[in-house]
């Protein structure tokens, strides 16, 4: 499960060192950059007649009710942005943290998707498929999942009582003594609860 908050960086993608980040040349607001990503993904996936591409814009910015990043917040220390969506039944991911401002990283992703739409319009289909090969979202072996994903709670849940309740429900399912349960699943679940308690207490 991909989380919109906090930032879930694609597994296996290198990060830009903080001291290597640059000032962007984009003249764009946060709201416009966010909306540009949504528009470009929808156009790439077939416009308004396409099936829902399940867009997730993952950042360290809090969320609106519809799950998109909320404008007008303090800039986070980590300006990275990762965008996930479904294209032709494949999970795709684009990520950028080259620029110092989060809206510039979002606009860079929107411009990249716009360029790929140009390949689709003016190139051949195999060129677009080849270009997309590097953007397919694949979990890396042994990647540590965020505790919210393991326990199964969204970013709006901050109450430890509710989190512990969901933990107990999942522990009953994944216990090694139950059919389908395993020691690995319980170890991951226990580590997730510990991480949640550390973060929220």
Short mmCIF file of the C-alpha atoms (twelve columns), coordinates in Angstrom:
data_MODEL
# 
_entry.id   MODEL 
# 
loop_
_atom_site.group_PDB 
_atom_site.id 
_atom_site.type_symbol 
_atom_site.label_atom_id 
_atom_site.label_alt_id 
_atom_site.label_comp_id 
_atom_site.label_asym_id 
_atom_site.label_seq_id 
_atom_site.Cartn_x 
_atom_site.Cartn_y 
_atom_site.Cartn_z 
_atom_site.pdbx_PDB_model_num 
ATOM 1   C CA . UNK A 1   0.000   0.000   0.000   1 
ATOM 2   C CA . UNK A 2   1.421   3.381   -1.008  1 
ATOM 3   C CA . UNK A 3   1.154   6.183   1.533   1 
ATOM 4   C CA . UNK A 4   0.658   9.830   0.599   1 
ATOM 5   C CA . UNK A 5   1.946   11.011  3.976   1 
ATOM 6   C CA . UNK A 6   4.621   10.762  5.138   1 
ATOM 7   C CA . UNK A 7   6.805   10.584  2.034   1 
ATOM 8   C CA . UNK A 8   7.203   7.057   0.698   1 
ATOM 9   C CA . UNK A 9   10.231  7.145   -1.599  1 
ATOM 10  C CA . UNK A 10  10.357  4.426   -4.298  1 
ATOM 11  C CA . UNK A 11  12.466  1.482   -3.242  1 
ATOM 12  C CA . UNK A 12  15.830  1.333   -4.951  1 
ATOM 13  C CA . UNK A 13  15.776  4.957   -6.158  1 
ATOM 14  C CA . UNK A 14  18.758  6.988   -4.954  1 
ATOM 15  C CA . UNK A 15  18.137  10.238  -3.078  1 
ATOM 16  C CA . UNK A 16  19.769  13.564  -3.916  1 
ATOM 17  C CA . UNK A 17  22.193  14.655  -1.201  1 
ATOM 18  C CA . UNK A 18  20.918  17.710  0.668   1 
ATOM 19  C CA . UNK A 19  23.951  19.797  -0.318  1 
ATOM 20  C CA . UNK A 20  23.443  18.970  -4.029  1 
ATOM 21  C CA . UNK A 21  19.882  20.317  -4.220  1 
ATOM 22  C CA . UNK A 22  19.436  23.392  -6.396  1 
ATOM 23  C CA . UNK A 23  17.109  26.360  -6.769  1 
ATOM 24  C CA . UNK A 24  14.536  25.552  -9.435  1 
ATOM 25  C CA . UNK A 25  13.634  27.815  -12.341 1 
ATOM 26  C CA . UNK A 26  9.939   26.951  -12.255 1 
ATOM 27  C CA . UNK A 27  7.478   29.810  -11.803 1 
ATOM 28  C CA . UNK A 28  4.706   27.798  -10.167 1 
ATOM 29  C CA . UNK A 29  2.726   27.726  -6.936  1 
ATOM 30  C CA . UNK A 30  2.327   24.620  -4.808  1 
ATOM 31  C CA . UNK A 31  -1.358  24.335  -5.739  1 
ATOM 32  C CA . UNK A 32  -0.694  24.687  -9.465  1 
ATOM 33  C CA . UNK A 33  2.164   22.142  -9.409  1 
ATOM 34  C CA . UNK A 34  0.002   19.625  -7.526  1 
ATOM 35  C CA . UNK A 35  -2.881  20.098  -9.957  1 
ATOM 36  C CA . UNK A 36  -0.486  19.845  -12.940 1 
ATOM 37  C CA . UNK A 37  0.585   16.387  -11.782 1 
ATOM 38  C CA . UNK A 38  -3.021  15.222  -11.502 1 
ATOM 39  C CA . UNK A 39  -3.898  16.673  -14.927 1 
ATOM 40  C CA . UNK A 40  -0.853  15.181  -16.668 1 
ATOM 41  C CA . UNK A 41  -1.375  11.714  -15.184 1 
ATOM 42  C CA . UNK A 42  -5.038  11.723  -16.203 1 
ATOM 43  C CA . UNK A 43  -4.179  12.833  -19.748 1 
ATOM 44  C CA . UNK A 44  -1.459  10.178  -20.017 1 
ATOM 45  C CA . UNK A 45  -3.878  7.492   -18.872 1 
ATOM 46  C CA . UNK A 46  -6.540  8.430   -21.426 1 
ATOM 47  C CA . UNK A 47  -8.221  11.589  -20.152 1 
ATOM 48  C CA . UNK A 48  -11.656 11.625  -18.612 1 
ATOM 49  C CA . UNK A 49  -12.713 8.372   -20.327 1 
ATOM 50  C CA . UNK A 50  -9.898  6.345   -18.797 1 
ATOM 51  C CA . UNK A 51  -10.282 4.233   -15.689 1 
ATOM 52  C CA . UNK A 52  -9.201  5.902   -12.440 1 
ATOM 53  C CA . UNK A 53  -5.369  5.912   -12.395 1 
ATOM 54  C CA . UNK A 54  -5.317  5.837   -8.550  1 
ATOM 55  C CA . UNK A 55  -2.963  8.812   -8.231  1 
ATOM 56  C CA . UNK A 56  -1.000  9.097   -4.982  1 
ATOM 57  C CA . UNK A 57  1.264   12.131  -4.494  1 
ATOM 58  C CA . UNK A 58  3.511   11.179  -1.599  1 
ATOM 59  C CA . UNK A 59  5.220   14.024  0.316   1 
ATOM 60  C CA . UNK A 60  5.922   15.227  3.832   1 
ATOM 61  C CA . UNK A 61  2.994   17.659  3.529   1 
ATOM 62  C CA . UNK A 62  -0.281  16.902  5.336   1 
ATOM 63  C CA . UNK A 63  -3.283  15.836  3.275   1 
ATOM 64  C CA . UNK A 64  -6.615  17.247  2.166   1 
ATOM 65  C CA . UNK A 65  -9.721  15.113  2.587   1 
ATOM 66  C CA . UNK A 66  -9.313  13.764  -0.959  1 
ATOM 67  C CA . UNK A 67  -5.801  12.514  -0.127  1 
ATOM 68  C CA . UNK A 68  -3.844  15.135  -2.101  1 
ATOM 69  C CA . UNK A 69  -1.213  17.363  -0.427  1 
ATOM 70  C CA . UNK A 70  -2.674  20.435  1.282   1 
ATOM 71  C CA . UNK A 71  -1.395  23.848  0.159   1 
ATOM 72  C CA . UNK A 72  -0.366  26.581  2.586   1 
ATOM 73  C CA . UNK A 73  1.696   24.476  4.995   1 
ATOM 74  C CA . UNK A 74  5.226   25.084  6.214   1 
ATOM 75  C CA . UNK A 75  7.815   23.695  3.805   1 
ATOM 76  C CA . UNK A 76  9.094   20.326  5.074   1 
ATOM 77  C CA . UNK A 77  12.790  19.648  5.674   1 
ATOM 78  C CA . UNK A 78  12.646  16.960  2.983   1 
ATOM 79  C CA . UNK A 79  11.263  18.453  -0.267  1 
ATOM 80  C CA . UNK A 80  11.096  15.078  -2.010  1 
ATOM 81  C CA . UNK A 81  8.002   14.073  -3.982  1 
ATOM 82  C CA . UNK A 82  7.011   10.635  -5.234  1 
ATOM 83  C CA . UNK A 83  4.016   10.118  -7.522  1 
ATOM 84  C CA . UNK A 84  2.395   6.716   -7.945  1 
ATOM 85  C CA . UNK A 85  -0.352  5.801   -10.388 1 
ATOM 86  C CA . UNK A 86  -1.677  2.931   -12.472 1 
ATOM 87  C CA . UNK A 87  -0.902  2.935   -16.201 1 
ATOM 88  C CA . UNK A 88  -2.138  0.034   -18.328 1 
ATOM 89  C CA . UNK A 89  -2.596  -2.100  -15.200 1 
ATOM 90  C CA . UNK A 90  0.973   -1.448  -14.029 1 
ATOM 91  C CA . UNK A 91  1.955   0.541   -10.942 1 
ATOM 92  C CA . UNK A 92  4.209   3.430   -12.001 1 
ATOM 93  C CA . UNK A 93  6.310   5.757   -9.878  1 
ATOM 94  C CA . UNK A 94  8.038   9.064   -10.542 1 
ATOM 95  C CA . UNK A 95  10.167  10.719  -7.880  1 
ATOM 96  C CA . UNK A 96  12.117  13.965  -7.627  1 
ATOM 97  C CA . UNK A 97  14.110  15.620  -4.854  1 
ATOM 98  C CA . UNK A 98  16.623  17.570  -6.956  1 
ATOM 99  C CA . UNK A 99  15.129  20.979  -6.167  1 
ATOM 100 C CA . UNK A 100 15.036  22.858  -2.855  1 
ATOM 101 C CA . UNK A 101 11.292  23.583  -3.012  1 
ATOM 102 C CA . UNK A 102 8.651   20.889  -2.932  1 
ATOM 103 C CA . UNK A 103 6.535   22.644  -5.589  1 
ATOM 104 C CA . UNK A 104 9.508   22.644  -7.965  1 
ATOM 105 C CA . UNK A 105 9.956   18.899  -7.506  1 
ATOM 106 C CA . UNK A 106 6.236   18.417  -8.204  1 
ATOM 107 C CA . UNK A 107 6.433   20.582  -11.325 1 
ATOM 108 C CA . UNK A 108 9.488   18.629  -12.541 1 
ATOM 109 C CA . UNK A 109 7.467   15.422  -12.309 1 
ATOM 110 C CA . UNK A 110 4.510   17.023  -14.122 1 
ATOM 111 C CA . UNK A 111 6.846   18.180  -16.918 1 
ATOM 112 C CA . UNK A 112 8.397   14.704  -17.184 1 
ATOM 113 C CA . UNK A 113 4.956   13.118  -17.590 1 
ATOM 114 C CA . UNK A 114 4.049   15.800  -20.140 1 
ATOM 115 C CA . UNK A 115 7.176   14.880  -22.140 1 
ATOM 116 C CA . UNK A 116 6.219   11.202  -22.040 1 
ATOM 117 C CA . UNK A 117 2.785   12.110  -23.350 1 
ATOM 118 C CA . UNK A 118 4.602   13.742  -26.267 1 
ATOM 119 C CA . UNK A 119 6.365   10.453  -26.969 1 
ATOM 120 C CA . UNK A 120 2.976   8.750   -26.972 1 
ATOM 121 C CA . UNK A 121 1.596   11.311  -29.440 1 
ATOM 122 C CA . UNK A 122 4.530   11.690  -31.800 1 
ATOM 123 C CA . UNK A 123 6.622   8.583   -31.288 1 
ATOM 124 C CA . UNK A 124 5.800   4.954   -31.577 1 
ATOM 125 C CA . UNK A 125 4.156   2.842   -28.907 1 
ATOM 126 C CA . UNK A 126 7.290   0.797   -28.303 1 
ATOM 127 C CA . UNK A 127 9.267   3.988   -27.566 1 
ATOM 128 C CA . UNK A 128 6.839   4.906   -24.787 1 
ATOM 129 C CA . UNK A 129 6.904   1.392   -23.339 1 
ATOM 130 C CA . UNK A 130 10.724  1.451   -23.372 1 
ATOM 131 C CA . UNK A 131 10.725  4.856   -21.670 1 
ATOM 132 C CA . UNK A 132 8.377   3.574   -18.969 1 
ATOM 133 C CA . UNK A 133 10.533  0.573   -18.101 1 
ATOM 134 C CA . UNK A 134 12.513  2.572   -15.554 1 
ATOM 135 C CA . UNK A 135 9.423   4.008   -13.902 1 
ATOM 136 C CA . UNK A 136 7.679   0.753   -13.011 1 
ATOM 137 C CA . UNK A 137 7.266   0.649   -9.245  1 
ATOM 138 C CA . UNK A 138 8.769   -2.540  -7.883  1 
ATOM 139 C CA . UNK A 139 9.302   -3.178  -4.196  1 
ATOM 140 C CA . UNK A 140 12.891  -4.035  -3.422  1 
ATOM 141 C CA . UNK A 141 13.527  -7.332  -1.646  1 
ATOM 142 C CA . UNK A 142 13.753  -6.789  2.094   1 
ATOM 143 C CA . UNK A 143 12.355  -3.247  1.922   1 
ATOM 144 C CA . UNK A 144 11.015  -2.115  5.284   1 
ATOM 145 C CA . UNK A 145 7.389   -1.053  5.096   1 
ATOM 146 C CA . UNK A 146 6.116   1.950   7.033   1 
ATOM 147 C CA . UNK A 147 4.409   0.994   10.280  1 
ATOM 148 C CA . UNK A 148 1.098   2.473   9.093   1 
ATOM 149 C CA . UNK A 149 1.099   0.119   6.100   1 
ATOM 150 C CA . UNK A 150 1.913   -2.933  8.231   1 
ATOM 151 C CA . UNK A 151 -0.758  -2.200  10.852  1 
ATOM 152 C CA . UNK A 152 -3.233  -0.954  8.257   1 
ATOM 153 C CA . UNK A 153 -4.056  2.559   9.475   1 
ATOM 154 C CA . UNK A 154 -4.101  5.804   7.496   1 
ATOM 155 C CA . UNK A 155 -2.223  9.020   8.294   1 
ATOM 156 C CA . UNK A 156 -5.301  10.529  9.932   1 
ATOM 157 C CA . UNK A 157 -5.170  7.930   12.750  1 
ATOM 158 C CA . UNK A 158 -3.028  9.336   15.586  1 
ATOM 159 C CA . UNK A 159 -4.706  7.626   18.568  1 
ATOM 160 C CA . UNK A 160 -2.543  4.858   20.038  1 
ATOM 161 C CA . UNK A 161 -5.605  3.061   21.411  1 
ATOM 162 C CA . UNK A 162 -7.056  2.699   17.898  1 
ATOM 163 C CA . UNK A 163 -3.668  1.656   16.529  1 
ATOM 164 C CA . UNK A 164 -3.224  -1.000  19.230  1 
ATOM 165 C CA . UNK A 165 -6.723  -2.282  18.521  1 
ATOM 166 C CA . UNK A 166 -5.919  -2.707  14.824  1 
ATOM 167 C CA . UNK A 167 -2.593  -4.303  15.774  1 
ATOM 168 C CA . UNK A 168 -4.402  -6.913  17.928  1 
ATOM 169 C CA . UNK A 169 -6.831  -7.678  15.098  1 
ATOM 170 C CA . UNK A 170 -3.983  -8.247  12.666  1 
ATOM 171 C CA . UNK A 171 -1.933  -10.190 15.221  1 
ATOM 172 C CA . UNK A 172 -4.831  -12.623 15.567  1 
ATOM 173 C CA . UNK A 173 -4.709  -13.187 11.790  1 
ATOM 174 C CA . UNK A 174 -0.925  -13.455 11.417  1 
ATOM 175 C CA . UNK A 175 -0.011  -15.399 14.553  1 
ATOM 176 C CA . UNK A 176 2.237   -18.382 13.721  1 
ATOM 177 C CA . UNK A 177 -0.207  -20.778 15.405  1 
ATOM 178 C CA . UNK A 178 -2.965  -19.834 12.943  1 
ATOM 179 C CA . UNK A 179 -3.390  -21.026 9.375   1 
ATOM 180 C CA . UNK A 180 -1.648  -18.572 7.062   1 
ATOM 181 C CA . UNK A 181 0.278   -16.950 9.921   1 
ATOM 182 C CA . UNK A 182 4.056   -16.829 10.212  1 
ATOM 183 C CA . UNK A 183 6.874   -15.758 12.490  1 
ATOM 184 C CA . UNK A 184 8.035   -13.228 9.877   1 
ATOM 185 C CA . UNK A 185 4.601   -11.582 9.705   1 
ATOM 186 C CA . UNK A 186 4.412   -11.324 13.504  1 
ATOM 187 C CA . UNK A 187 7.950   -9.943  13.720  1 
ATOM 188 C CA . UNK A 188 7.070   -7.242  11.179  1 
ATOM 189 C CA . UNK A 189 3.827   -6.465  13.028  1 
ATOM 190 C CA . UNK A 190 5.566   -6.195  16.404  1 
ATOM 191 C CA . UNK A 191 8.252   -3.899  14.944  1 
ATOM 192 C CA . UNK A 192 5.501   -1.744  13.389  1 
ATOM 193 C CA . UNK A 193 3.721   -1.353  16.747  1 
ATOM 194 C CA . UNK A 194 7.000   -0.393  18.421  1 
ATOM 195 C CA . UNK A 195 7.645   2.215   15.698  1 
ATOM 196 C CA . UNK A 196 4.117   3.604   16.085  1 
ATOM 197 C CA . UNK A 197 4.457   3.883   19.867  1 
ATOM 198 C CA . UNK A 198 7.837   5.585   19.518  1 
ATOM 199 C CA . UNK A 199 6.515   8.101   16.976  1 
ATOM 200 C CA . UNK A 200 3.205   8.940   18.664  1 
ATOM 201 C CA . UNK A 201 4.020   8.797   22.381  1 
# 
